[in-house]
Coordinates of C-alpha atoms in Angstrom, one line a residue:
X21 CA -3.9 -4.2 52.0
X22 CA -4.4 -6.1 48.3
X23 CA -8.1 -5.2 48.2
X24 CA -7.2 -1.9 49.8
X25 CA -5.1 -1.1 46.4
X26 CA -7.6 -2.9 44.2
X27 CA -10.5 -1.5 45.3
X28 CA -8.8 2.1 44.8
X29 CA -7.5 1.3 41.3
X30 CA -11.0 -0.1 40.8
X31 CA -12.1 2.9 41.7
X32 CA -10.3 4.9 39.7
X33 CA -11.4 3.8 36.9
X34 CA -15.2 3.9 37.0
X35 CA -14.4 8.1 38.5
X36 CA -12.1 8.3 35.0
X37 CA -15.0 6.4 32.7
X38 CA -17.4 8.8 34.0
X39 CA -15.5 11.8 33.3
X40 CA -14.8 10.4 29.6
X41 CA -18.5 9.8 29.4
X42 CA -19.7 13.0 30.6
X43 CA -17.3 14.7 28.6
X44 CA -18.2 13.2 25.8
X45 CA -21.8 13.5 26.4
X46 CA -21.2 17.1 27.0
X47 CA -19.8 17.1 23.6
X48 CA -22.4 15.8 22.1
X49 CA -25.3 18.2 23.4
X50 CA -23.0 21.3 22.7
X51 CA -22.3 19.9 18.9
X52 CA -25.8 19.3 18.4
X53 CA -26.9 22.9 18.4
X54 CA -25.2 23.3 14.8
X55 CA -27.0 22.3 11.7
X56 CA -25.9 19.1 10.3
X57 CA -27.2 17.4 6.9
X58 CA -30.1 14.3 7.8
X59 CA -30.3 11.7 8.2
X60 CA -28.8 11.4 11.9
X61 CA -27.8 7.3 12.6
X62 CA -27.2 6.4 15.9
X63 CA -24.0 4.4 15.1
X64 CA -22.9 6.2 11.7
X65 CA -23.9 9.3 12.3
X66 CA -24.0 10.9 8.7
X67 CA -21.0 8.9 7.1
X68 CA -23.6 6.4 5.3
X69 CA -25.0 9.0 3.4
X70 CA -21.2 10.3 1.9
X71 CA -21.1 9.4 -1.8
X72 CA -18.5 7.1 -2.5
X73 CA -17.8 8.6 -5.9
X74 CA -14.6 11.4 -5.2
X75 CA -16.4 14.1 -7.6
X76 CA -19.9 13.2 -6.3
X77 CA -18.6 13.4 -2.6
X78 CA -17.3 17.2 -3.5
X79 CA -20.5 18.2 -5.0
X80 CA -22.5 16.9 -2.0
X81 CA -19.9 19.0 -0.2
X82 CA -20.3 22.2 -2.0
X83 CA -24.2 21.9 -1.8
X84 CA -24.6 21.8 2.6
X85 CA -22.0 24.7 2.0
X86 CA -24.8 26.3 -0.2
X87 CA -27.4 25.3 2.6
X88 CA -25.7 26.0 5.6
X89 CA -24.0 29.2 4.5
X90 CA -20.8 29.1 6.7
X91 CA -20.7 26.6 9.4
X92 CA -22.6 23.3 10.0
X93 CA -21.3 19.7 12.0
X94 CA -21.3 16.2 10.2
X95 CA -21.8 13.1 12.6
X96 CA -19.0 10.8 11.8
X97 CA -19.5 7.4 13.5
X98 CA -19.9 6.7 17.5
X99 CA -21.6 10.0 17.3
X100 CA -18.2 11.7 17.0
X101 CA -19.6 15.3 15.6
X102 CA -17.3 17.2 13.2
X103 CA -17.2 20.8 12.9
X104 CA -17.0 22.4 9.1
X105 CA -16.2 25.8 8.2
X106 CA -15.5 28.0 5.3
X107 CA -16.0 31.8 5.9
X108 CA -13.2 34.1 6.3
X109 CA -14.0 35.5 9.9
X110 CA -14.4 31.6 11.5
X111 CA -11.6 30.2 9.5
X112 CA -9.2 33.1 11.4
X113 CA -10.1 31.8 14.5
X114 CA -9.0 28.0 13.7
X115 CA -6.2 28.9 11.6
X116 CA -4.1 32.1 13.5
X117 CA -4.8 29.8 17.0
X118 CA -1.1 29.1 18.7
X119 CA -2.5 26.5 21.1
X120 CA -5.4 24.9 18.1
X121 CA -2.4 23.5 15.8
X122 CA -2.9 19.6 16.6
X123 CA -4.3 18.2 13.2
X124 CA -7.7 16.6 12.9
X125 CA -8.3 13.0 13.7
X126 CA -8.3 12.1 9.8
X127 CA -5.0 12.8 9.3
X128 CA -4.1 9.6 11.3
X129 CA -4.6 7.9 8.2
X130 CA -1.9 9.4 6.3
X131 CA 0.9 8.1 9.8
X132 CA 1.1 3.9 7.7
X133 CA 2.9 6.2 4.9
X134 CA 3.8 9.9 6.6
X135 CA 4.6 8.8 9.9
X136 CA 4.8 11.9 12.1
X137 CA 7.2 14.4 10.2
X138 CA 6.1 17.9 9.6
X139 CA 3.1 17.9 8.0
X140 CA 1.1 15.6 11.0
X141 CA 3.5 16.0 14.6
X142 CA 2.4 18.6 17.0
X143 CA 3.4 19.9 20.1
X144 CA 7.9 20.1 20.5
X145 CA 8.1 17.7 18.0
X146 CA 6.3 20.0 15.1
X147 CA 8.3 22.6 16.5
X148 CA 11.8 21.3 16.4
X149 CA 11.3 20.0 12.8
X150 CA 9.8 23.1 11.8
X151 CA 13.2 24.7 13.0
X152 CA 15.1 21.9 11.3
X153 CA 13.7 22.6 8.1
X154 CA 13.1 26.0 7.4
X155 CA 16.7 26.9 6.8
X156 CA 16.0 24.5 3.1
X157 CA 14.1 27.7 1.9
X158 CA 16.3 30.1 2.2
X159 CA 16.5 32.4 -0.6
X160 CA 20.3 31.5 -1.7
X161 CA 19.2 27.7 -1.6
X162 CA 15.7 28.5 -3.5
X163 CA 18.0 30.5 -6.6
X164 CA 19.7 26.7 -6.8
X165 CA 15.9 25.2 -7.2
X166 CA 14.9 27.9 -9.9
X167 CA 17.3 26.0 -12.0
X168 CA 16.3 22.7 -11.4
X169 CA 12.8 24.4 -12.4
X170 CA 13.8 25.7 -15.5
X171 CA 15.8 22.5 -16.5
X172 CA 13.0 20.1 -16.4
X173 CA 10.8 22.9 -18.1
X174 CA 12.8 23.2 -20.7
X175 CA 13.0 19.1 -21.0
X176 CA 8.9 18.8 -20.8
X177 CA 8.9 21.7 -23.4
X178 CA 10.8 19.1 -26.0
X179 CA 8.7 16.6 -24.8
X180 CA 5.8 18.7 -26.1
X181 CA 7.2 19.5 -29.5
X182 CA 8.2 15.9 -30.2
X183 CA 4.6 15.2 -30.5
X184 CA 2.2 16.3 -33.3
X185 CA 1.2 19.2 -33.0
X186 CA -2.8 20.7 -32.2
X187 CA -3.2 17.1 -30.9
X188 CA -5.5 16.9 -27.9
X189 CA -3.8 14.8 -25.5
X190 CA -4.5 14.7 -21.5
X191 CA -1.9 17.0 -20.0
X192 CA -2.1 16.0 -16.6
X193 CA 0.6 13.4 -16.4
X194 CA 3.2 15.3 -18.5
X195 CA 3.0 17.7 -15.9
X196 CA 2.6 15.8 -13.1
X197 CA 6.3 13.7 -14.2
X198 CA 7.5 17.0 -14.4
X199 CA 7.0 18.3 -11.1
X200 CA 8.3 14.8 -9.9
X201 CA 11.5 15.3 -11.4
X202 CA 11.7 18.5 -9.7
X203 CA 11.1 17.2 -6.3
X204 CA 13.0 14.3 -7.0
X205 CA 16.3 16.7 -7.5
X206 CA 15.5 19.0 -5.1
X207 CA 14.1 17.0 -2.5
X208 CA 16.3 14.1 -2.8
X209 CA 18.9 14.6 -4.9
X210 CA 18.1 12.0 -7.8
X211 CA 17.3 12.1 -11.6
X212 CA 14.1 10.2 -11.7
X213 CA 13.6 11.0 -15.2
X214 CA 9.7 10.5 -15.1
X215 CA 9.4 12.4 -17.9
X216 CA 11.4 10.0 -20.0
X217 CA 9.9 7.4 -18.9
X218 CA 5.6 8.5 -18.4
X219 CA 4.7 5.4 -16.9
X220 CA 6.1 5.9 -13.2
X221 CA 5.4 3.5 -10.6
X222 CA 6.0 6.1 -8.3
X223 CA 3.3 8.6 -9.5
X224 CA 1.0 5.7 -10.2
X225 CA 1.8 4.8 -6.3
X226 CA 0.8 8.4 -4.9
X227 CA -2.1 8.6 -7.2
X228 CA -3.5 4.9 -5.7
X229 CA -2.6 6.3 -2.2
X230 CA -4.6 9.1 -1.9
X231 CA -7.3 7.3 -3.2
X232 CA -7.5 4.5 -1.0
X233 CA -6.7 6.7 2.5
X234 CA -10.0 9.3 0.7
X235 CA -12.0 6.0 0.9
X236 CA -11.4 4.4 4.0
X237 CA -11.8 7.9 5.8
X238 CA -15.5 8.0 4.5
X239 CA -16.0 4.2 5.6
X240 CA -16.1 3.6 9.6
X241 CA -16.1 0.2 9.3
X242 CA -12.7 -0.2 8.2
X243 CA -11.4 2.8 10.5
X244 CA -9.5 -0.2 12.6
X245 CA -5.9 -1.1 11.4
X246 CA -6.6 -4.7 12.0
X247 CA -10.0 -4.9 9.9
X248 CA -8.8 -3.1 7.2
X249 CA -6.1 -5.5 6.6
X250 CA -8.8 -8.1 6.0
X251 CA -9.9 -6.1 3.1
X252 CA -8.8 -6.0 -0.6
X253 CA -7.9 -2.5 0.1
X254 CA -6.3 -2.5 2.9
X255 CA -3.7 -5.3 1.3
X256 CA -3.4 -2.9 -1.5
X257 CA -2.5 0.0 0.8
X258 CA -0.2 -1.9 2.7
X259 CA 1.7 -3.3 -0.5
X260 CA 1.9 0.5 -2.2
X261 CA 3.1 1.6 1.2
X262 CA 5.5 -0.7 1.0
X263 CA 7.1 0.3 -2.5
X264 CA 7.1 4.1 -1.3
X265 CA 9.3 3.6 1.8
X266 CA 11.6 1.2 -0.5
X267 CA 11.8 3.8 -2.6
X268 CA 12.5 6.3 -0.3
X269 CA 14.5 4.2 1.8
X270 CA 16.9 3.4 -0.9
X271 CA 17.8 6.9 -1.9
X272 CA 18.6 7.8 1.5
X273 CA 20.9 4.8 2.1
X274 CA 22.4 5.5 -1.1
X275 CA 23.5 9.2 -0.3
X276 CA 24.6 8.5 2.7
X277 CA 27.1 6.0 1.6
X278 CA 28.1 9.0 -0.7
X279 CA 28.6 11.1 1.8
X280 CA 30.9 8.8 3.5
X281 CA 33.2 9.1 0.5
X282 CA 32.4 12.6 -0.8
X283 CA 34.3 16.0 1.0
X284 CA 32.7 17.1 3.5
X285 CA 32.1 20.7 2.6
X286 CA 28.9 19.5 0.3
X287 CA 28.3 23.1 -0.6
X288 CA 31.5 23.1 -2.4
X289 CA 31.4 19.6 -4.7
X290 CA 31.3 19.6 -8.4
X291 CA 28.9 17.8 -10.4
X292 CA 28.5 18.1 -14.6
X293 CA 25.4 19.8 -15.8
X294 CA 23.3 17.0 -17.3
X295 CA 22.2 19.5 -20.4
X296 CA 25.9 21.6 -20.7
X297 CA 28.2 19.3 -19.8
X298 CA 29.7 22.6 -17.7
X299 CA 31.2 21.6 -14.0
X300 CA 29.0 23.7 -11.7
X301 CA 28.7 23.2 -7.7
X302 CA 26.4 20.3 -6.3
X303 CA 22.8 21.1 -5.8
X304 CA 22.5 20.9 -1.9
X305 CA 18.9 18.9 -2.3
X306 CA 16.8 18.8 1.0
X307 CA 17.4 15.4 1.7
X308 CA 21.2 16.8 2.0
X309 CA 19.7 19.5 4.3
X310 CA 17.6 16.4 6.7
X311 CA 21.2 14.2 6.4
X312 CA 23.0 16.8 7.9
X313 CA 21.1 16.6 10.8
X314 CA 21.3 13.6 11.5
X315 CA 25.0 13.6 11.8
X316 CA 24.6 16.1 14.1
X317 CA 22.3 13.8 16.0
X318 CA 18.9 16.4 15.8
X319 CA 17.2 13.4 14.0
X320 CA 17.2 9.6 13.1
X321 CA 17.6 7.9 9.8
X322 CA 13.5 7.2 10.3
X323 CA 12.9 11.1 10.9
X324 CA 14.7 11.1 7.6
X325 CA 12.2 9.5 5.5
X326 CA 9.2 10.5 7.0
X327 CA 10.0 14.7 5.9
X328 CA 11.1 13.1 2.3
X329 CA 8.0 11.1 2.1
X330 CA 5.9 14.1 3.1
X331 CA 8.2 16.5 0.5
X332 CA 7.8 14.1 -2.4
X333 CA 4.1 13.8 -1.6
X334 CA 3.5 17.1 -0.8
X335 CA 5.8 18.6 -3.1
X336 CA 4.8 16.7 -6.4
X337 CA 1.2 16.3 -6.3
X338 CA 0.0 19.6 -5.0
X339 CA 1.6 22.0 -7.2
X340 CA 1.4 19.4 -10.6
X341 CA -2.4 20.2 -9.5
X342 CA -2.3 23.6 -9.1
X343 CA -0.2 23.6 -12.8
X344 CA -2.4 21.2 -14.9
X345 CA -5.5 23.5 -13.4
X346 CA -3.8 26.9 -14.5
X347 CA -3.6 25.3 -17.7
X348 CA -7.2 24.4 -18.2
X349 CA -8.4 27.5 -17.3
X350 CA -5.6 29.6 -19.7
X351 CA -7.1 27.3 -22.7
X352 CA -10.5 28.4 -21.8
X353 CA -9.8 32.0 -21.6
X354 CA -7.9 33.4 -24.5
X355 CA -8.1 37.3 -23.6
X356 CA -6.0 35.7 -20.2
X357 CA -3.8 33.5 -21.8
X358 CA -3.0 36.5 -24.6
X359 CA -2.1 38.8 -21.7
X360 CA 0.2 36.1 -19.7
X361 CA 2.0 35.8 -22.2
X362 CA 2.7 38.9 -23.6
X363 CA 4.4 39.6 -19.9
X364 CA 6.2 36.0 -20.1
X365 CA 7.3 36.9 -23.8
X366 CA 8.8 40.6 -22.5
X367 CA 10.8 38.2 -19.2
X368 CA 12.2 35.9 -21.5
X369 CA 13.7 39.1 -23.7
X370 CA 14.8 40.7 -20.6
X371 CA 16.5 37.7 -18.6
X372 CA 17.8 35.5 -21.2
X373 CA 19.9 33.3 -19.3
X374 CA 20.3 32.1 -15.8
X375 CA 16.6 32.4 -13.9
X376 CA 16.4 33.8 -10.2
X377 CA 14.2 34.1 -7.9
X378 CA 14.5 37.2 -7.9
X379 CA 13.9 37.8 -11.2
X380 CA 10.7 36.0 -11.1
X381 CA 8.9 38.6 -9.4
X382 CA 9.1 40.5 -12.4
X383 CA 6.2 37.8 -13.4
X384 CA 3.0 39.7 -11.4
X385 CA 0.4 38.9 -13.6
X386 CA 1.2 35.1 -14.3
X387 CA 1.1 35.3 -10.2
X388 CA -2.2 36.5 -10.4
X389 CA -3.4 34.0 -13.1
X390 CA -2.0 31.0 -10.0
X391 CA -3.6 32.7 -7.3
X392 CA -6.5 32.6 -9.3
X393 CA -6.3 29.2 -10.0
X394 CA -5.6 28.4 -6.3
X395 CA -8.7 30.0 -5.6
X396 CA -10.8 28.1 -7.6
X397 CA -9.6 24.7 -7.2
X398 CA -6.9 24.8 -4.1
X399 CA -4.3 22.1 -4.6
X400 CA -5.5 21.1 -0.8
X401 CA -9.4 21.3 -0.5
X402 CA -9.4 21.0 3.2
X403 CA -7.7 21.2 6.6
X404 CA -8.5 20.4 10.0
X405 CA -7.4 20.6 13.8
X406 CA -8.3 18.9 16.6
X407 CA -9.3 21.9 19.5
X408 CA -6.7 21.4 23.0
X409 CA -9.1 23.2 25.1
X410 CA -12.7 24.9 24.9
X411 CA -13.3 27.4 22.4
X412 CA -16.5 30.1 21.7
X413 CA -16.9 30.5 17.6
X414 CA -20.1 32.5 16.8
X415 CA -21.5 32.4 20.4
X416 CA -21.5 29.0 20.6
X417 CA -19.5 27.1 22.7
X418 CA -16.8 23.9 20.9
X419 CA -15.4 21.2 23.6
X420 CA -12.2 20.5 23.9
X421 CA -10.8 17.3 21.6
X422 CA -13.8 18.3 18.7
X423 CA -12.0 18.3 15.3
X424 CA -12.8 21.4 13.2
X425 CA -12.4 21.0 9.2
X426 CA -11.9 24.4 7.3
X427 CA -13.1 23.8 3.6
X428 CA -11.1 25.8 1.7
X429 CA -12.5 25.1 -1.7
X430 CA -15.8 26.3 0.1
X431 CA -13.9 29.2 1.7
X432 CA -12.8 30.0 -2.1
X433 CA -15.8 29.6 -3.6
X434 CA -17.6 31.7 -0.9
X435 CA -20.1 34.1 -2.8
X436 CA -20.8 36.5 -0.3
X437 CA -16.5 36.8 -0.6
X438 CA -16.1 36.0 -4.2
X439 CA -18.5 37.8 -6.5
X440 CA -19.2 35.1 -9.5
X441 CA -17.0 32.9 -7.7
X442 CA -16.8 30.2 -10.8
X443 CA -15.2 32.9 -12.8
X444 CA -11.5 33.2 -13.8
X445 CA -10.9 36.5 -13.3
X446 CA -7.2 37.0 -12.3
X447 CA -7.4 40.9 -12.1
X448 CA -9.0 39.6 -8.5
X449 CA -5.2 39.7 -6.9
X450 CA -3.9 43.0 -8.1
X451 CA -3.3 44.9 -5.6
X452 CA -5.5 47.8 -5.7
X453 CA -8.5 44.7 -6.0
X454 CA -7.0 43.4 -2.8
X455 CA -7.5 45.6 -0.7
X456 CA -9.8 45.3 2.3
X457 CA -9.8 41.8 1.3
X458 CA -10.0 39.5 4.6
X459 CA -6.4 38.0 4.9
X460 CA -8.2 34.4 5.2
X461 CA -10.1 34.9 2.5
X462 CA -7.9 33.0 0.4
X463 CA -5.5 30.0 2.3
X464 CA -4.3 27.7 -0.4
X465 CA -1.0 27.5 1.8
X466 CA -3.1 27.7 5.3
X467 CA -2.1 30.2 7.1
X468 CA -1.3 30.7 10.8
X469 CA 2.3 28.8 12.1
X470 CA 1.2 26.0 10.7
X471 CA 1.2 27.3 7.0
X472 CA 3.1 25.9 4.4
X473 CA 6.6 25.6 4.6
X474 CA 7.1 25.2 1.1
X475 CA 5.0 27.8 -0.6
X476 CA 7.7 29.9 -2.2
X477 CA 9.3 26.9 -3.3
X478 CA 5.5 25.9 -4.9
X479 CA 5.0 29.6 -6.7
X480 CA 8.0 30.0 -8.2
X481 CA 8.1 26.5 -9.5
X482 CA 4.5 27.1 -10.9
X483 CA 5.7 30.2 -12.2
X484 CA 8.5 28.3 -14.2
X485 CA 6.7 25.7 -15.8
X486 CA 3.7 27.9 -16.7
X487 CA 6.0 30.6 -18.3
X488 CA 7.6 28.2 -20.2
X489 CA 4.1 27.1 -21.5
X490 CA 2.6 29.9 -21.9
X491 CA 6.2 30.8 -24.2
X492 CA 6.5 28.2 -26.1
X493 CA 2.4 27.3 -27.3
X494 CA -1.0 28.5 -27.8
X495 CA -3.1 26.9 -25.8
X496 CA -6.8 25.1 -25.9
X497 CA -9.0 23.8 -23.9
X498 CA -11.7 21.3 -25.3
X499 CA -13.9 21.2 -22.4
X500 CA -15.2 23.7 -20.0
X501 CA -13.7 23.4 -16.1
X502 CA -17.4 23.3 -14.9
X503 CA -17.7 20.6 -16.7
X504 CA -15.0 18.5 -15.6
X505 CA -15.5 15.8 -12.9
X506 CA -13.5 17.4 -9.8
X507 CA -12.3 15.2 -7.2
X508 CA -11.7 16.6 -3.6
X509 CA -9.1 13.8 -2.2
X510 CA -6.3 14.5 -0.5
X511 CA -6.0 16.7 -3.6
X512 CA -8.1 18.5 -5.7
X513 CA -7.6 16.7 -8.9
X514 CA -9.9 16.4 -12.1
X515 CA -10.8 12.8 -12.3
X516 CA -10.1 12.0 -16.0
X517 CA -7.6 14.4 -16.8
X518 CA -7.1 17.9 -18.1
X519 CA -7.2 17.6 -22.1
X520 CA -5.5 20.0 -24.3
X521 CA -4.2 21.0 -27.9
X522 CA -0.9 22.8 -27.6
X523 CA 0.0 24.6 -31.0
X524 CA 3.9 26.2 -30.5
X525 CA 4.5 29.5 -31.5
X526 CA 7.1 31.0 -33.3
X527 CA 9.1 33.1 -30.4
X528 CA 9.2 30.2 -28.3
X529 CA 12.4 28.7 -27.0

């Protein structure tokens, strides 16, 4: 009877290695009739040709874009192929698919510091946080966040003015501390005060991060959790990770003991207004939201930390890129910058006072100078899911389990979409120019149900912040964008900065 049983188990698993073979196999031959970049290596595939450089890797990008015009396959190692698109019609497909909403096999190496919150679950878990969390951006909760916005605008605004004036400095950080403070309050309810103090572990940590997971994703070799701790790197990247979740970890303890001696209706506590002085009612920050939750037992204290890692992460870097970029590209274009703020200059006269969101619609050409901006360099220059089943794109057929990467700066930059695509040419998003424009044409938020959950949140705070600028100083630019080195990370950010002279003018606040 034993060597009945073993002989079936045994059997059993040479019938489920040959399917896994012959699938993959079957893979292979159906991947191979894209184009890919040479040269083709057996074990590598195409990953020992990727520069290492971020700004050179981006540029090599950009050019099989050029080449391949819309869709070609890179060989990652173990022949695992890689599909790549960026036109409007393809990236639809991916992007508005239901079942396709499992994320791409590189996005494992964001679980050591994400975990699986929002931004990398699938399936009922995705789902149920997704529920969970959209509730945090509801409008009533957003018009508390304008205000946080305009606080720390106002506070990087002094910053600014404290300094000599027309001096070039890099405004990158500046702006980057602001936007932390804003997702520090928001998100988690704390005054970092990064912008008081410019050297922040913190953004220093997220900055390391991103470059670290960019690398080992381009190098096979270390793929393996138990290599990579071998490396340099990989101690590096454990030892960051390490200070984020403390980081993290300690604010949520923190609040949580405050909850246990604060009312209970949180909606309702008072708090002094760090600038006035004025009692006003508690900001209910997302992490307030998430702990809610909890006590309601719809998720754990780990749940917790992995949706404010991804909100601090996600919330901070993305739109301080999106900000620092807008900036660059105002100093280089006066004629823009002139007609921004002319509008900004006329909101200010007309809603002196207490912001809204509401009242930042009212701001339709500074919208158009960030979608713009987005569509030039995205905050997020790619996505990716991993296909649940079988799926024909452009007559050809992709097996199941083959990860599909849609490059949206490619998809942005897409002549045949984007006349003189390198120009900044805001006029591109008003309406009567939009029209008859493919809806996924332009996805710096994705799109699809698995778009951004915190893009109105991202707008209006880039709205803020700009407006604020754009009040408040003349801006230049002393080198053209082209020109700057561009990394395509986990963000796109310019690798040595974005330098400026600011002069202020005399209406500003």
């Amino acid at each position: 009877m034993a060597a009945i049983e073993a002989a079936l188990v045994f059997g059993s698993i040479i019938i489920l290695l040959f399917l896994l073979v012959n699938h993959r196999a079957r893979r292979v031959r159906e991947m191979h009739k894209f184009q890919s970049p040479p040269p083709y290596r057996m074990l590598f595939g195409n990953t020992l040709e990727f520069k290492d450089e971020p700004s050179e890797f981006l540029e090599q990008i950009m050019g099989w874009c050029s080449q391949f015009k819309g869709i070609f396959c890179l060989w990652l190692s173990f022949a695992k192929p890689f599909l790549l698109i960026y036109e409007p019609k393809t990236v639809e497909v991916i992007l508005s698919s239901s079942k396709h909403i499992t994320k791409a096999q590189f996005y494992d190496f964001l679980l050591p510091w994400l975990g699986t919150g929002l931004l990398t679950s699938t399936g009922e878990k995705w789902k149920k946080r997704r529920r969970l969390i959209t509730p945090t951006f509801h409008f009533k909760i957003l018009n508390d966040f304008v205000q946080v916005f305009d606080q720390q605008s106002q506070l990087m605004v002094s910053i600014i003015k404290s300094q000599p004036s027309d001096k070039v400095f890099n405004i990158f950080p500046l702006i980057a501390c602001c936007a932390l403070d804003i997702i520090g309050k928001t998100a988690m309810g704390v005054n970092i005060n990064a912008q008081k103090n410019s050297s922040s572990e913190y953004v220093k940590g997220v900055i390391r991060m991103s470059e670290l997971i960019q690398s080992r994703q381009k190098r096979p070799w270390v793929h393996p959790a138990f290599l990579y701790c071998l490396t340099n790197e990989g101690r590096e990247h454990n030892k960051i990770i390490k200070f984020l979740h403390d980081f993290t970890n300690q604010v949520i303890t923190e609040r949580i003991q405050e909850r246990l001696y604060s009312p209970k209706e949180q909606d309702e506590t008072e708090e002094s207004d760090e600038f006035t002085g004025r009692r006003k009612r508690r900001l209910v920050a997302f992490l307030d939201m998430l702990l809610n939750a909890y006590d309601a037992g719809e998720i754990d204290v780990e749940g917790v930390r992995e949706e404010v890692d991804i909100f601090m992460f996600e919330g901070h870097d993305t739109t301080a890129a999106a900000m620092a970029w807008a900036v660059q590209l105002l100093g280089e274009h006066p004629d823009v910058q002139r007609k921004a703020q002319a509008e900004v200059d006329e909101f200010f006269a007309t809603n002196s006072g207490k912001l809204t969101a509401d009242s930042l619609k009212g701001l339709k050409y500074l919208e158009c100078v960030i979608k713009e901006t987005l569509r030039i360099f995205p905050s997020v220059p790619f996505f990716g899911r991993s296909l649940v089943e079988d799926l024909e794109l452009e007559g050809r057929l992709i097996p199941k389990g083959t990860d599909v990467g849609v490059i949206t700066i490619g998809l942005h930059r897409n002549p045949e979409v984007w006349p003189s695509p390198m120009k900044f040419n805001p006029d591109r998003f008003l309406p009567e120019n939009s029209e008859g424009r493919h809806p996924y044409a332009f996805v710096p938020f994705s799109a699809g149900s698995r778009n951004c959950i915190g893009q109105r949140f991202a707008l209006l705070e880039e709205k803020v912040v700009l407006a604020y600028i754009l009040h408040n100083f003349d801006i230049v630019s002393t080198e053209k964008s082209t020109k700057i080195k561009t990394c395509a990370e986990l963000i796109t950010r310019p690798r040595d900065g974005i330098f400026v002279s600011l002069t202020t003018r005399e209406q500003g606040l």
